[in-house]
Amino acid sequence: MNAQVHIRSVAAEIGPLLQRLGVRPQAVSEGDLAVTSPVSGERIAQVKTMPADEVGTRIERAHETFLEWRKVPAPRRGELVRLFGNELRAAKADLGRLVTLETGKILSEGLGEVQEMIDICDFAVGLSRQLYGLTMATERAEHRMMETWHPLGVVGVISAFNFPVAVWSWNAALALVCGDPVVWKPSEKTPLTALAVQSLFERAATQFGGAPEALSQVLIGGREVGEALVDHPKVPLVSATGSTAMGRQVAPRLAARFARTLLELGGNNAAIVCPSADLELALRAIAFAAMGTAGQRCTTLRRLIVHESVYNALVDRLKSAYTSVRVGDPRESGTLVGPLIDEAAYARMERALNAAKAAGGVVTGGERLSAPGAGAYVRPALVEMPQQTDIVREETFAPILYVLRYREFEDALRIHNDVPQGLSSSIFTRDLREAERFLAVDGSDCGIANVNIGPSGAEIGGAFGGEKATGGGREAGSDCWKTYMRRATNTINYGNTLPLAQGVRFDL
Ligand code: NAD
């Protein structure tokens, strides 16, 4: 194969970058886990994994820490998160670049991911003074009823490769102000960014003075380490981000010990383009949502449902965007699409395109642009489908956009919701009734529903997550903090009598 992308080596820049981020050279040179950069296919580090039987000791330490940290006033806990946010600000350029080197996302998205961490820290600092409980009206005279929110315990975080640091921060920033230590098992594909974040956190903890020792820990390893975290009785909440297949394994184990779950699993996100849509705006939104991050966001646009009256106008322009978009070294300005995470991801993309073709799909793009072993660079694929077949209902974690045609709005909604996943969704329309219908009870069944913007690129202020096979969890803003705390309802009698609720009499 003739390589059509030219990639500079990444090996030389990794060492200095890690050093500036405070990661010890021995931590990344002498281990058993090989780390490969998707940018060049080079091996860039050897990281030490944790034996699964050591996980329990780490969790016990985190639990001891919890017993202290829960008594620190929440605004003081917020001060630690504020300092950590400052460290992130100072290290944004380096950490963002490391995200790019380890995941292959373009530099502006690598930096955007770190900005998202900074944003959630700011949010959490404010929240540390707003962990409000309600006071409720009571039916009994001279009584008061209220709710109190207490820290929950050790929070386990399992994260996916594609947002190697932001997902942890959505959980950790909130958990820490809520009074909970965090034990993090990052993806085995992205341990370097996790080690860098841990080192930045330790800098903040030193400045804070008096932070208990095991507030944040990283457990490098694969599935067995994740399972040990999931099964440990002193982890009352596990927030797990990854594929639906992973969620299916993790959820029953957590349910068996009555632990809380926060599941952020796969998506199969769609957009409906209506006859009145602003096609110029829709085109730009679709291009970013479908091709950005090389199709490796949970919120990537995977299905486009277009009204027949605007189908040709939109799809012709999209095809030209697909054939001209710049695919290449994610460090170069002008590149919009970097590599897939690895060769296995490319193989899955190829299989999906073959299945789509066998089901009558017509493919534009999808060609491999690099030699095997030199990064999995591929042109994003736009696939016109005669109908929503089985392969369209699956999440293939690659830049494939299936395009479907509709005539009646009700059909568009039916196609939209007729997939197992329920993460994110969009409608492009200037018709108020269509927009409102999409957001209404019988409209989109997703956790995120947007109008005239694409399904990806969420802000931290809103609750993030989805329904059905996406797992039902919610992270980041709004009132998601409640997941990290336990609620006690308190009733206080300040009178001299003992009236019983519901008028019950029990007179001795
Ligand atoms: P993955 O499921 O292969 O791995 C995710 C994490 O789960 C890794 O850390 C892995 O080691 C761990 N894991 C796997 N099996 C486990 C088990 N049995 N017990 C405990 N831990 C286990 O996912 P991936 O390839 O890294 O990421 C891509 C997937 O993640 C896509 O499906 C994407 O949609 C999803 N994702 C979802 C969100 C969201 O917020 N909904 C965000 C990012 C990614």
XYZ file of C-alpha atoms and ligand atoms in Angstrom:
552
model
C 0.000 0.000 0.000
C 1.265 3.499 -0.806
C 1.158 5.639 2.283
C -0.747 8.836 1.554
C -0.115 10.469 4.896
C 3.299 11.493 6.143
C 3.820 11.268 9.854
C 6.773 12.518 11.858
C 8.088 10.358 14.683
C 6.581 11.042 18.105
C 9.183 9.145 20.125
C 11.527 12.097 20.633
C 8.932 14.386 22.154
C 7.413 11.956 24.646
C 10.252 11.954 27.186
C 10.528 15.734 27.697
C 6.745 16.064 27.732
C 6.330 13.479 30.483
C 9.166 15.006 32.446
C 7.540 18.463 32.385
C 4.296 16.864 33.542
C 6.134 15.304 36.488
C 5.970 11.643 35.451
C 9.023 9.728 36.665
C 11.085 8.167 33.817
C 11.183 4.757 35.579
C 7.373 4.734 35.719
C 7.209 4.700 31.922
C 10.272 2.727 30.894
C 10.453 -0.464 32.901
C 6.960 -1.894 32.911
C 5.168 -4.827 31.313
C 2.502 -2.831 29.410
C 3.637 -1.503 26.036
C 2.118 1.861 25.085
C 1.812 2.564 21.368
C 1.082 5.975 19.912
C -1.708 5.779 17.337
C -0.110 8.812 15.664
C 2.931 6.919 14.341
C 2.438 3.337 15.475
C 5.647 3.647 17.536
C 6.066 2.107 20.954
C 6.485 5.104 23.252
C 6.562 3.651 26.768
C 6.545 0.542 28.936
C 4.306 1.054 31.944
C 4.054 -1.173 34.985
C 0.655 -2.750 35.558
C -0.779 -3.486 38.971
C -1.433 -7.124 39.892
C -5.173 -7.547 40.451
C -4.523 -8.845 43.977
C -3.010 -5.483 44.987
C -6.191 -3.606 44.171
C -7.792 -4.488 47.512
C -4.903 -2.937 49.464
C -5.245 0.284 47.460
C -8.972 0.417 48.092
C -8.493 -0.144 51.820
C -6.123 2.858 51.820
C -8.690 4.911 49.950
C -11.326 3.901 52.481
C -9.098 5.001 55.378
C -8.663 8.297 53.569
C -12.434 8.581 53.196
C -12.898 8.392 56.965
C -10.783 11.562 57.286
C -11.741 13.436 54.122
C -15.482 13.220 54.774
C -14.996 15.380 57.876
C -13.175 18.173 56.023
C -15.693 20.983 55.323
C -16.856 20.902 51.713
C -15.650 24.449 50.826
C -12.184 23.436 52.063
C -12.382 20.309 49.904
C -13.220 22.651 47.050
C -9.957 24.485 47.679
C -8.030 21.341 46.684
C -9.985 21.119 43.436
C -9.303 24.820 42.813
C -5.560 24.221 43.179
C -5.790 21.226 40.888
C -7.578 23.369 38.297
C -4.674 25.831 38.497
C -2.198 23.005 37.833
C -4.242 22.020 34.807
C -4.215 25.600 33.522
C -0.438 25.745 33.842
C 0.032 22.346 32.164
C -2.703 22.681 29.524
C -0.386 22.832 26.510
C 1.668 19.804 27.607
C -1.212 17.654 28.783
C -3.258 18.492 25.679
C -0.351 17.433 23.488
C 0.058 14.204 25.434
C -3.651 13.479 24.890
C -3.023 13.939 21.165
C -0.003 11.644 21.154
C -1.745 8.942 23.146
C -5.193 8.997 21.487
C -4.505 10.498 18.048
C -7.120 13.246 18.367
C -6.151 16.545 16.734
C -4.288 19.038 18.894
C -7.181 21.451 19.248
C -9.324 18.588 20.575
C -6.519 17.456 22.889
C -6.381 20.970 24.331
C -10.190 21.095 24.424
C -10.211 17.961 26.549
C -7.940 19.614 29.135
C -10.111 22.755 29.028
C -13.058 20.527 29.873
C -11.153 19.342 32.958
C -10.514 22.947 33.979
C -14.186 23.792 33.455
C -15.409 20.932 35.640
C -12.937 21.948 38.364
C -14.393 25.464 38.344
C -17.892 24.023 38.461
C -16.964 21.729 41.367
C -15.357 24.568 43.350
C -18.623 26.533 43.146
C -20.545 23.406 43.992
C -18.497 22.892 47.147
C -20.574 25.693 48.687
C -23.862 24.519 47.199
C -24.415 20.906 48.281
C -27.943 21.918 49.206
C -30.566 19.781 50.853
C -34.273 20.621 51.009
C -36.434 21.414 53.988
C -39.824 19.783 53.479
C -43.227 20.630 54.934
C -44.167 18.091 57.581
C -47.703 17.049 58.474
C -46.829 16.897 62.177
C -47.001 19.982 64.400
C -43.758 21.177 66.028
C -41.650 18.996 63.754
C -39.110 19.818 61.108
C -38.154 17.592 58.196
C -35.110 18.037 56.012
C -32.586 16.152 53.955
C -28.830 16.106 54.547
C -26.256 15.069 51.975
C -23.261 13.124 53.259
C -20.144 11.838 51.491
C -20.680 8.360 50.045
C -17.304 6.582 50.154
C -14.617 5.487 47.713
C -15.603 6.173 44.107
C -14.233 3.800 41.451
C -13.763 5.253 37.984
C -13.207 3.076 34.905
C -12.542 5.096 31.765
C -12.322 4.550 28.009
C -9.441 5.414 25.699
C -11.165 8.148 23.725
C -11.535 10.718 26.526
C -8.584 9.540 28.576
C -8.613 12.397 31.109
C -11.853 14.421 30.844
C -14.119 11.559 31.916
C -12.058 10.967 35.051
C -12.221 14.683 35.889
C -16.018 14.835 35.516
C -16.185 12.205 38.222
C -13.179 13.121 40.331
C -13.792 16.882 40.656
C -17.327 16.266 41.884
C -16.441 13.244 44.036
C -13.648 15.144 45.805
C -15.824 18.112 46.789
C -18.538 15.645 47.825
C -16.039 14.092 50.263
C -15.119 10.929 48.356
C -11.633 9.636 47.415
C -11.261 8.355 43.846
C -9.642 5.163 42.582
C -9.174 5.293 38.821
C -8.611 2.498 36.336
C -7.876 4.229 33.037
C -7.956 2.467 29.682
C -4.936 0.210 29.182
C -4.490 2.083 25.880
C -3.949 5.455 27.590
C -1.969 5.039 30.828
C 0.453 7.931 30.196
C -2.154 10.681 30.381
C -3.487 9.074 33.571
C -0.021 9.088 35.172
C 0.432 12.723 34.142
C -2.902 13.734 35.669
C -2.036 11.913 38.889
C 1.254 13.788 39.064
C -0.528 17.150 38.574
C -3.001 16.179 41.275
C -0.150 15.378 43.658
C 1.331 18.833 43.038
C -2.007 20.394 43.987
C -2.282 18.171 47.084
C 1.166 19.313 48.247
C 0.168 22.978 47.960
C -3.121 22.271 49.741
C -1.237 21.012 52.796
C -2.750 18.309 54.921
C -4.580 16.415 52.176
C -4.919 12.783 53.236
C -2.609 10.511 51.303
C -4.769 8.333 49.081
C -7.377 10.810 47.820
C -6.619 9.987 44.216
C -5.031 6.765 42.992
C -4.422 5.305 39.551
C -4.508 1.559 38.955
C -2.861 0.705 35.649
C -4.091 -2.539 34.180
C -6.643 -4.295 32.055
C -9.944 -5.976 32.641
C -8.838 -7.994 35.723
C -7.863 -4.805 37.548
C -11.220 -3.279 36.562
C -13.021 -6.351 37.860
C -11.199 -6.240 41.188
C -12.333 -2.613 41.568
C -15.889 -3.497 40.600
C -16.103 -6.360 43.100
C -14.617 -4.627 46.136
C -17.188 -4.125 48.923
C -15.651 -0.810 50.019
C -16.414 0.886 46.704
C -20.042 2.007 46.981
C -20.105 3.657 43.532
C -18.442 2.661 40.277
C -18.598 5.063 37.370
C -17.758 3.036 34.261
C -17.314 4.541 30.803
C -16.789 2.318 27.791
C -18.545 -0.039 25.435
C -21.980 -1.484 26.055
C -20.277 -4.912 26.122
C -18.202 -3.751 29.108
C -21.331 -2.384 30.819
C -23.062 -5.740 30.406
C -20.208 -7.389 32.320
C -19.856 -4.767 35.011
C -23.513 -3.949 35.794
C -24.613 -7.377 37.117
C -21.505 -7.663 39.326
C -22.256 -4.286 40.893
C -25.954 -5.108 41.234
C -25.041 -8.359 43.015
C -23.484 -6.359 45.859
C -26.017 -3.486 45.695
C -23.393 -0.925 44.689
C -24.340 2.190 42.800
C -23.483 2.333 39.122
C -22.942 5.277 36.866
C -22.758 3.756 33.381
C -21.680 5.784 30.347
C -21.730 3.313 27.476
C -21.952 3.240 23.699
C -24.039 5.553 21.544
C -25.524 5.404 18.066
C -26.351 9.031 17.625
C -28.526 10.406 14.851
C -29.532 13.730 13.354
C -32.718 14.445 11.436
C -32.438 17.047 8.664
C -35.851 18.548 7.865
C -36.993 20.374 4.710
C -36.637 23.833 6.332
C -33.111 23.199 7.712
C -30.331 25.737 7.205
C -28.238 23.393 5.066
C -25.037 25.406 5.344
C -25.179 25.272 9.135
C -26.244 21.617 9.089
C -23.351 20.691 6.798
C -20.762 22.187 9.149
C -22.358 20.636 12.220
C -22.597 17.217 10.568
C -18.989 17.332 9.356
C -17.665 18.038 12.865
C -19.970 15.569 14.589
C -19.377 12.709 12.143
C -15.712 13.095 11.184
C -14.270 14.896 14.243
C -12.141 12.782 16.614
C -12.016 10.312 13.670
C -15.497 9.126 14.631
C -14.267 8.027 18.061
C -16.531 10.014 20.370
C -19.365 8.326 22.183
C -21.493 11.188 20.809
C -20.175 10.922 17.229
C -22.910 11.338 14.643
C -23.413 7.870 13.142
C -26.821 8.120 11.446
C -28.176 10.946 9.311
C -31.889 10.886 8.511
C -32.557 13.351 5.689
C -35.851 14.510 4.179
C -36.099 13.516 0.530
C -36.614 17.140 -0.586
C -33.131 18.194 0.620
C -31.396 14.827 0.329
C -29.446 15.413 -2.884
C -28.479 18.984 -2.051
C -27.091 17.994 1.342
C -25.575 14.616 0.506
C -23.730 15.910 -2.575
C -22.066 18.595 -0.461
C -21.280 16.131 2.279
C -19.636 13.789 -0.219
C -17.361 16.549 -1.359
C -16.467 17.339 2.281
C -15.718 13.661 2.852
C -13.419 13.459 -0.162
C -11.540 16.657 0.655
C -11.253 16.637 4.475
C -7.631 16.630 5.564
C -6.648 13.355 7.221
C -3.166 13.167 8.685
C -0.794 13.944 11.520
C -3.010 15.251 14.332
C -0.234 17.624 15.439
C -0.309 19.541 12.136
C -2.543 22.587 11.916
C -5.046 22.032 9.137
C -5.514 18.340 9.933
C -9.111 17.642 10.906
C -9.038 13.843 11.126
C -6.289 11.907 12.912
C -5.772 8.144 13.124
C -7.944 5.418 14.619
C -6.732 4.189 17.976
C -5.263 0.922 16.629
C -5.319 -1.730 13.914
C -8.182 -3.588 15.614
C -10.339 -0.463 15.278
C -9.500 -0.333 11.579
C -10.427 -4.014 11.158
C -13.817 -3.341 12.797
C -14.393 -0.388 10.476
C -13.563 -2.523 7.433
C -15.923 -5.274 8.580
C -18.755 -2.779 9.120
C -18.263 -1.236 5.664
C -18.337 -4.702 4.072
C -21.533 -5.558 5.950
C -23.100 -2.256 4.870
C -22.179 -2.888 1.238
C -23.653 -6.399 1.431
C -26.891 -4.811 2.692
C -27.057 -2.422 -0.284
C -24.994 0.491 1.092
C -23.110 2.799 -1.270
C -19.834 3.997 0.236
C -17.961 7.258 -0.346
C -14.527 7.303 1.320
C -13.338 4.678 3.788
C -9.953 4.111 2.113
C -6.907 3.267 4.186
C -4.278 6.013 3.873
C -1.329 4.554 5.782
C 0.712 1.382 5.766
C -0.090 -1.173 8.499
C 1.918 -0.494 11.640
C 2.382 3.207 10.834
C -0.842 4.460 12.395
C -4.354 3.514 11.208
C -5.228 6.518 9.029
C -8.439 6.193 7.099
C -10.656 8.519 5.089
C -14.028 8.903 6.864
C -16.826 6.986 5.139
C -20.279 8.209 4.197
C -22.595 5.306 3.466
C -25.980 5.775 1.783
C -28.236 2.997 3.028
C -31.543 1.820 1.575
C -32.823 1.260 5.132
C -31.757 0.957 8.765
C -30.208 -2.521 8.735
C -28.566 -4.459 11.591
C -25.120 -2.965 10.947
C -26.590 0.560 11.187
C -28.084 -0.302 14.569
C -24.631 -1.251 15.888
C -22.083 1.235 17.215
C -18.908 0.851 15.123
C -16.357 3.088 16.830
C -14.971 4.611 13.633
C -15.822 7.465 11.234
C -18.762 5.887 9.404
C -21.868 7.989 8.770
C -24.903 6.049 7.518
C -27.347 8.199 5.557
C -31.045 7.349 5.358
C -33.873 9.088 3.516
C -37.336 9.907 4.922
C -40.616 11.318 3.645
C -42.884 11.668 6.728
C -41.657 13.270 9.967
C -43.159 10.425 12.022
C -41.022 7.950 10.046
C -37.903 9.986 10.777
C -38.660 9.850 14.512
C -39.361 6.124 14.360
C -36.062 5.411 12.561
C -34.286 7.729 14.983
C -35.392 5.834 18.090
C -35.229 2.348 16.575
C -31.717 1.470 17.844
C -30.599 -0.125 21.131
C -28.597 2.930 22.266
C -29.932 6.293 23.513
C -27.101 8.768 24.035
C -27.266 11.900 21.873
C -29.397 13.301 19.074
C -30.086 16.385 16.951
C -32.617 17.910 14.652
C -31.954 20.543 11.996
C -35.092 22.535 11.290
C -36.511 26.060 11.268
C -39.982 24.726 11.971
C -40.834 25.311 15.631
C -43.310 22.439 15.720
C -40.748 19.918 14.479
C -38.123 21.176 16.924
C -40.470 21.039 19.902
C -41.824 17.644 18.873
C -38.272 16.302 18.767
C -37.715 17.478 22.348
C -41.145 16.340 23.576
C -42.115 13.164 25.427
C -42.721 11.276 22.185
C -39.700 12.735 20.376
C -36.025 11.748 20.752
C -35.524 9.040 23.392
C -31.928 10.087 24.113
C -30.290 11.658 27.164
C -29.134 14.545 24.988
C -31.391 16.137 22.359
C -30.221 19.221 20.454
C -31.708 21.639 17.919
C -29.585 23.067 15.103
C -26.306 21.840 16.567
C -24.762 18.379 16.225
C -24.960 15.637 18.870
C -21.303 15.865 19.983
C -19.254 18.475 21.832
C -21.236 18.810 25.066
C -20.430 21.410 27.738
C -19.853 20.419 31.353
C -22.780 22.480 32.695
C -25.427 19.996 31.550
C -25.896 16.428 32.761
C -24.174 14.082 30.315
C -25.304 10.537 29.526
C -27.936 8.459 27.825
C -30.681 5.875 28.045
C -31.210 2.246 26.985
C -27.934 0.451 26.127
C -26.031 3.664 26.891
C -26.548 2.740 30.533
C -28.694 5.511 32.076
C -25.877 7.300 33.954
C -25.402 11.063 34.163
C -22.100 12.862 34.760
C -20.734 16.412 34.971
C -23.048 19.369 35.563
C -26.598 20.068 36.685
C -27.361 18.000 39.831
C -25.142 14.985 39.041
C -23.262 15.571 42.304
C -26.082 13.759 44.105
C -24.793 10.445 42.726
C -21.601 10.910 44.766
C -23.387 11.497 48.094
C -25.844 9.683 50.281
C -29.046 11.399 51.295
C -30.361 11.201 54.842
C -33.896 12.363 55.624
C -34.080 13.865 59.104
C -37.241 14.483 61.116
C -36.845 16.524 64.306
C -39.536 16.807 66.963
C -39.182 20.023 68.967
C -42.519 19.676 70.798
C -43.669 17.770 73.870
C -46.072 15.368 72.174
C -45.557 12.491 69.762
C -48.043 12.755 66.892
C -47.653 9.868 64.418
C -47.726 10.334 60.663
C -50.854 9.423 58.701
C -52.933 9.898 61.900
C -51.877 6.491 63.254
C -52.761 6.021 66.967
C -50.567 3.941 69.265
C -51.546 4.961 72.800
C -49.992 2.882 75.551
P -13.941 -0.624 26.390
O -15.288 -1.077 26.818
O -13.123 -1.558 25.572
O -13.043 -0.269 27.685
C -13.426 0.727 28.589
C -12.794 0.475 29.934
O -13.421 -0.669 30.550
C -11.302 0.147 29.884
O -10.658 0.802 30.959
C -11.283 -1.368 30.073
O -10.086 -1.860 30.605
C -12.434 -1.553 31.036
N -13.045 -2.896 31.060
C -13.341 -3.699 30.012
N -13.977 -4.805 30.435
C -14.078 -4.709 31.781
C -14.635 -5.546 32.804
N -15.200 -6.719 32.520
N -14.589 -5.120 34.079
C -14.029 -3.929 34.388
N -13.463 -3.102 33.473
C -13.498 -3.486 32.179
O -14.139 0.769 25.624
P -13.094 1.613 24.777
O -12.809 0.922 23.485
O -11.960 2.057 25.628
O -13.966 2.938 24.476
C -14.896 3.050 23.454
C -16.303 2.827 23.961
O -16.589 3.683 25.062
C -17.360 3.173 22.916
O -18.379 2.217 22.973
C -17.857 4.541 23.359
O -19.152 4.867 22.901
C -17.809 4.390 24.842
N -17.752 5.684 25.504
C -18.884 6.123 26.125
C -18.888 7.371 26.714
C -20.128 7.903 27.367
O -20.008 8.895 28.080
N -21.295 7.332 27.169
C -17.734 8.158 26.711
C -16.591 7.667 26.086
C -16.610 6.418 25.480
